Amino acid sequence: MEAPPTTPDRTPGTPRPAAPTLSVVVPMYNEEDALVPLIDRLRPLLDGLGEPYEVVAVDDGSRDATPELLHGARRMWPQLRVVRLRRNAGHQAALTAGLHRARGAYVVSIDADLQDPPEKIVDMLALARRDRLDVVYGVRSDRGTDTGFKRGTAGAYYWLMRRLAGAWVPRQAGDFRLLSRAAVDILRELPEQQPVYRLLIPSLGFRGGEVDYPRAARVAGETKYPLRRMVRLAVDSVTNFSAAPLKLATWLGLASFLFCLLMMVFGLVAYANDVTVPGWASLFVAVLLLGGVQLICLGLLGEYIGRIYTAVQQRPTYLVAEDTADAPAPPAPGPAADPDPAARPAVSR
Ligand code: UDP
Ligand code: MG
């Protein structure tokens, strides 16, 4: 299968360091406030594992001080690797960048806002090793700290996806999960342009386990998933995994055809009895209703055609401006190391 069109995973010619046991991929977008608490909690935990690890912080085109803070932290924490994307590519694309570049035998993805407890990484790793699993899903057993709106929309999302895609979609499993190297390598081969990992990964049928946790409140900052992005994720999820909306047009068409047959009989009877003058309201309603239904069906078709269009274009879903693992020398004290200043666009503010 053809590899997804992304930038090469390494700068040609740089030696590949030994693979760590664990990679922790953290996509972050404007997370300057969450970064220090995240590092304070993640580092002792990973150091305590007593095994080689790397933390792949994917800066998804942040406009705040996230990249500078990351580079600063890297000087004290050699296992921290910074992958900086050229522009904001979105959570799933940032995850793709991290998964494609992670080198660990196991790869855990986790949000930067500490809503998912990093301590569970240890449990995930132990479970994967004990039961020889390819995936361990973090399952939110309690979303008490989320807003009622978020809980409601999330409940509707998982219900709809289980109905449309299949019962293999784990309930309340987001993007906090562990993957084995074998699973990551398979994901890297897939030509997905707009992956929705929480559906894509279960659909591949890996041997999976679950680790439950109560979802905490965001440690700092605001959610980076406003309603617009939530709707986009839901539309991507549906169009990625189900053609059912396309069939809606057929069913609506059939229903209106049957209704028309009834109305025809009604019309003929009315004509025969010479009572055909009133009818403005029914005509008006019928025209509006059918117009609306047709537009909805066209819109649904458009969503799928849009996906085909994006797939045919084969444009990269993210572009990497910098990966500190590609830097020829270890970072020196002073200004942050920059392997390719020419390729580095100014950090937009
Ligand atoms: N994120 C990202 N790119 C984006 C939006 C979000 O990398 O365009 C990251 C964000 O920094 C966080 C994770 O994705 O680490 C989940 O986002 P967030 O916590 O805001 O979502 P929520 O938990 O509110 O659904
Ligand atoms: Mg969050």
Short mmCIF file of C-alpha atoms in Angstrom, two decimals, residues 25-264:
data_model
loop_
_atom_site.label_atom_id
_atom_site.label_comp_id
_atom_site.label_asym_id
_atom_site.label_seq_id
_atom_site.Cartn_x
_atom_site.Cartn_y
_atom_site.Cartn_z
CA VAL A 25 2.80 11.46 21.77
CA VAL A 26 1.27 14.73 22.97
CA PRO A 27 -0.42 16.94 20.37
CA MET A 28 -0.64 20.51 21.60
CA TYR A 29 -2.15 23.67 20.27
CA ASN A 30 -1.78 26.87 22.30
CA GLU A 31 -1.12 24.95 25.50
CA GLU A 32 1.34 27.38 27.15
CA ASP A 33 -0.61 27.29 30.42
CA ALA A 34 -0.89 23.51 30.59
CA LEU A 35 2.70 22.76 29.65
CA VAL A 36 4.43 23.18 33.02
CA PRO A 37 1.86 21.12 34.99
CA LEU A 38 2.04 18.48 32.24
CA ILE A 39 5.82 18.20 32.39
CA ASP A 40 5.80 18.21 36.21
CA ARG A 41 3.45 15.25 36.26
CA LEU A 42 4.70 13.31 33.24
CA ARG A 43 8.44 13.40 33.81
CA PRO A 44 8.74 11.76 37.26
CA LEU A 45 6.34 9.09 36.11
CA LEU A 46 8.28 8.22 32.95
CA ASP A 47 11.67 8.48 34.68
CA GLY A 48 10.31 6.06 37.28
CA LEU A 49 9.57 3.44 34.61
CA GLY A 50 13.26 2.67 34.42
CA GLU A 51 13.05 2.06 30.67
CA PRO A 52 14.12 4.16 27.70
CA TYR A 53 11.37 6.51 26.54
CA GLU A 54 10.75 9.60 24.45
CA VAL A 55 8.04 12.21 24.67
CA VAL A 56 7.02 13.43 21.23
CA ALA A 57 5.44 16.85 21.75
CA VAL A 58 3.73 17.81 18.50
CA ASP A 59 3.29 21.56 18.41
CA ASP A 60 0.33 21.97 16.08
CA GLY A 61 1.17 25.48 14.86
CA SER A 62 0.58 27.15 18.21
CA ARG A 63 0.34 30.94 18.22
CA ASP A 64 1.29 31.31 21.86
CA ALA A 65 4.55 30.55 23.70
CA THR A 66 4.14 26.74 23.44
CA PRO A 67 7.10 26.19 21.02
CA GLU A 68 9.47 28.41 23.01
CA LEU A 69 8.47 26.73 26.28
CA LEU A 70 8.98 23.31 24.71
CA HIS A 71 12.44 24.19 23.51
CA GLY A 72 13.29 25.55 26.95
CA ALA A 73 12.05 22.37 28.64
CA ARG A 74 14.04 20.22 26.22
CA ARG A 75 17.31 21.57 27.54
CA MET A 76 16.51 20.05 30.95
CA TRP A 77 14.75 16.95 29.63
CA PRO A 78 16.68 15.18 26.85
CA GLN A 79 13.89 12.66 26.30
CA LEU A 80 11.59 15.46 25.20
CA ARG A 81 11.42 15.65 21.45
CA VAL A 82 9.71 18.56 19.73
CA VAL A 83 7.98 18.10 16.39
CA ARG A 84 6.75 21.44 15.16
CA LEU A 85 4.15 21.63 12.41
CA ARG A 86 4.23 24.51 9.97
CA ARG A 87 0.64 25.49 10.66
CA ASN A 88 -2.32 24.36 12.68
CA ALA A 89 -3.36 21.08 11.06
CA GLY A 90 -5.92 19.94 13.63
CA HIS A 91 -5.82 17.43 16.47
CA GLN A 92 -6.07 14.26 14.36
CA ALA A 93 -3.42 15.45 11.88
CA ALA A 94 -1.11 16.39 14.77
CA LEU A 95 -1.66 12.91 16.18
CA THR A 96 -0.77 11.47 12.76
CA ALA A 97 2.49 13.43 12.75
CA GLY A 98 3.33 12.09 16.21
CA LEU A 99 2.40 8.49 15.43
CA HIS A 100 4.37 8.55 12.19
CA ARG A 101 7.49 9.81 13.92
CA ALA A 102 7.33 7.97 17.24
CA ARG A 103 9.99 5.28 17.49
CA GLY A 104 8.93 3.40 20.61
CA ALA A 105 8.01 -0.27 20.85
CA TYR A 106 4.81 1.05 22.44
CA VAL A 107 3.24 4.39 21.62
CA VAL A 108 0.81 6.17 23.92
CA SER A 109 -1.13 9.23 22.77
CA ILE A 110 -2.39 11.63 25.39
CA ASP A 111 -3.82 15.17 25.43
CA ALA A 112 -1.73 17.99 26.83
CA ASP A 113 -4.38 19.30 29.22
CA LEU A 114 -4.10 16.50 31.84
CA GLN A 115 -7.75 15.53 31.40
CA ASP A 116 -6.43 12.00 30.96
CA PRO A 117 -4.26 10.90 33.92
CA PRO A 118 -0.69 10.13 32.76
CA GLU A 119 -0.39 7.62 35.66
CA LYS A 120 -2.62 5.29 33.62
CA ILE A 121 0.17 4.96 31.05
CA VAL A 122 1.90 2.58 33.47
CA ASP A 123 -1.26 0.44 33.72
CA MET A 124 -1.69 0.48 29.95
CA LEU A 125 1.86 -0.69 29.40
CA ALA A 126 1.56 -3.44 32.00
CA LEU A 127 -1.74 -4.66 30.53
CA ALA A 128 -0.40 -4.66 26.96
CA ARG A 129 2.61 -6.68 28.02
CA ARG A 130 0.72 -9.10 30.23
CA ASP A 131 -1.99 -9.90 27.65
CA ARG A 132 0.15 -9.28 24.56
CA LEU A 133 -2.27 -6.63 23.29
CA ASP A 134 -1.87 -4.33 20.32
CA VAL A 135 -4.18 -1.62 21.67
CA VAL A 136 -5.18 -0.49 25.14
CA TYR A 137 -8.00 2.05 25.11
CA GLY A 138 -8.37 4.64 27.83
CA VAL A 139 -12.07 4.60 28.63
CA ARG A 140 -13.68 7.53 30.45
CA SER A 141 -15.74 5.85 33.12
CA ASP A 142 -16.84 9.15 34.63
CA ARG A 143 -17.18 12.44 32.77
CA GLY A 144 -18.52 14.34 35.76
CA THR A 145 -16.09 17.21 35.22
CA ASP A 146 -17.19 17.81 31.61
CA THR A 147 -19.98 20.28 30.92
CA GLY A 148 -23.48 18.89 30.45
CA PHE A 149 -23.28 19.96 26.80
CA LYS A 150 -20.02 18.06 26.23
CA ARG A 151 -21.38 14.96 27.97
CA GLY A 152 -24.59 15.10 25.95
CA THR A 153 -22.88 15.59 22.58
CA ALA A 154 -20.27 12.92 23.39
CA GLY A 155 -23.01 10.44 24.38
CA ALA A 156 -24.89 11.16 21.13
CA TYR A 157 -21.65 10.81 19.13
CA TYR A 158 -20.74 7.37 20.48
CA TRP A 159 -24.36 6.17 20.20
CA LEU A 160 -24.58 7.30 16.56
CA MET A 161 -21.19 5.86 15.63
CA ARG A 162 -22.00 2.50 17.19
CA ARG A 163 -25.23 2.42 15.18
CA LEU A 164 -23.71 3.58 11.90
CA ALA A 165 -20.25 2.03 12.00
CA GLY A 166 -20.76 -0.98 14.22
CA ALA A 167 -20.78 -2.16 17.81
CA TRP A 168 -16.98 -2.54 17.69
CA VAL A 169 -16.66 1.19 18.42
CA PRO A 170 -15.68 1.32 22.13
CA ARG A 171 -17.89 3.65 24.17
CA GLN A 172 -16.23 6.74 25.64
CA ALA A 173 -12.78 5.90 24.29
CA GLY A 174 -11.12 9.06 22.99
CA ASP A 175 -7.53 9.55 21.93
CA PHE A 176 -5.83 8.41 25.13
CA ARG A 177 -4.60 4.96 24.16
CA LEU A 178 -1.59 2.73 23.83
CA LEU A 179 -0.58 1.10 20.55
CA SER A 180 2.00 -1.56 19.89
CA ARG A 181 4.71 -1.02 17.30
CA ALA A 182 2.92 -3.49 14.98
CA ALA A 183 -0.31 -1.46 15.21
CA VAL A 184 1.51 1.84 14.61
CA ASP A 185 3.27 0.40 11.56
CA ILE A 186 -0.06 -0.69 10.10
CA LEU A 187 -1.54 2.77 10.73
CA ARG A 188 1.43 4.36 9.00
CA GLU A 189 0.67 2.34 5.88
CA LEU A 190 -2.95 3.46 5.61
CA PRO A 191 -3.67 6.12 3.01
CA GLU A 192 -6.23 7.91 5.23
CA GLN A 193 -6.43 11.63 4.55
CA GLN A 194 -8.76 12.60 7.38
CA PRO A 195 -8.34 9.83 9.92
CA VAL A 196 -10.54 9.66 13.00
CA TYR A 197 -8.35 7.43 15.13
CA ARG A 198 -10.94 6.58 17.77
CA LEU A 199 -12.89 4.79 15.01
CA LEU A 200 -10.11 3.79 12.66
CA ILE A 201 -8.09 1.87 15.25
CA PRO A 202 -10.95 -0.30 16.58
CA SER A 203 -12.05 -0.99 12.98
CA LEU A 204 -8.73 -2.72 12.27
CA GLY A 205 -9.59 -5.50 14.70
CA PHE A 206 -6.48 -5.47 16.88
CA ARG A 207 -6.43 -7.40 20.12
CA GLY A 208 -7.49 -4.71 22.54
CA GLY A 209 -7.93 -4.07 26.25
CA GLU A 210 -9.30 -1.20 28.28
CA VAL A 211 -8.15 0.90 31.19
CA ASP A 212 -10.86 2.96 32.92
CA TYR A 213 -10.35 6.40 34.38
CA PRO A 214 -12.46 9.31 35.54
CA ARG A 215 -11.99 12.29 33.23
CA ALA A 216 -10.49 15.25 35.03
CA ALA A 217 -11.09 18.91 34.32
CA ARG A 218 -8.70 20.73 32.02
CA VAL A 219 -5.67 21.76 34.08
CA ALA A 220 -5.37 25.19 32.44
CA GLY A 221 -6.45 27.10 29.36
CA GLU A 222 -9.52 26.72 27.20
CA THR A 223 -10.76 23.80 25.14
CA LYS A 224 -9.32 23.77 21.63
CA TYR A 225 -12.41 21.96 20.37
CA PRO A 226 -15.07 24.64 19.82
CA LEU A 227 -18.46 23.55 18.45
CA ARG A 228 -17.27 24.03 14.86
CA ARG A 229 -14.46 21.48 15.32
CA MET A 230 -16.71 19.07 17.17
CA VAL A 231 -19.17 19.15 14.26
CA ARG A 232 -16.28 18.61 11.82
CA LEU A 233 -15.05 15.59 13.79
CA ALA A 234 -18.59 14.16 13.84
CA VAL A 235 -19.05 14.69 10.07
CA ASP A 236 -15.61 13.17 9.37
CA SER A 237 -16.50 10.22 11.60
CA VAL A 238 -19.79 9.54 9.84
CA THR A 239 -18.49 9.96 6.30
CA ASN A 240 -15.38 7.90 7.11
CA PHE A 241 -17.30 4.92 8.35
CA SER A 242 -20.79 4.89 6.91
CA ALA A 243 -22.53 5.38 3.58
CA ALA A 244 -25.92 5.39 5.36
CA PRO A 245 -26.51 9.15 4.85
CA LEU A 246 -26.22 8.62 1.10
CA LYS A 247 -29.08 6.14 1.28
CA LEU A 248 -31.22 8.69 3.10
CA ALA A 249 -32.01 10.32 -0.27
CA THR A 250 -33.38 7.03 -1.59
CA TRP A 251 -35.65 6.54 1.41
CA LEU A 252 -36.85 10.13 1.43
CA GLY A 253 -37.50 9.93 -2.32
CA LEU A 254 -39.47 6.72 -1.88
CA ALA A 255 -41.52 8.18 0.95
CA SER A 256 -42.38 11.32 -1.01
CA PHE A 257 -43.26 9.22 -4.06
CA LEU A 258 -45.77 7.20 -2.01
CA PHE A 259 -47.14 10.38 -0.53
CA CYS A 260 -47.51 11.82 -4.07
CA LEU A 261 -49.48 8.77 -5.16
CA LEU A 262 -51.94 9.36 -2.33
CA MET A 263 -52.14 13.04 -3.17
CA MET A 264 -52.80 12.16 -6.82
#
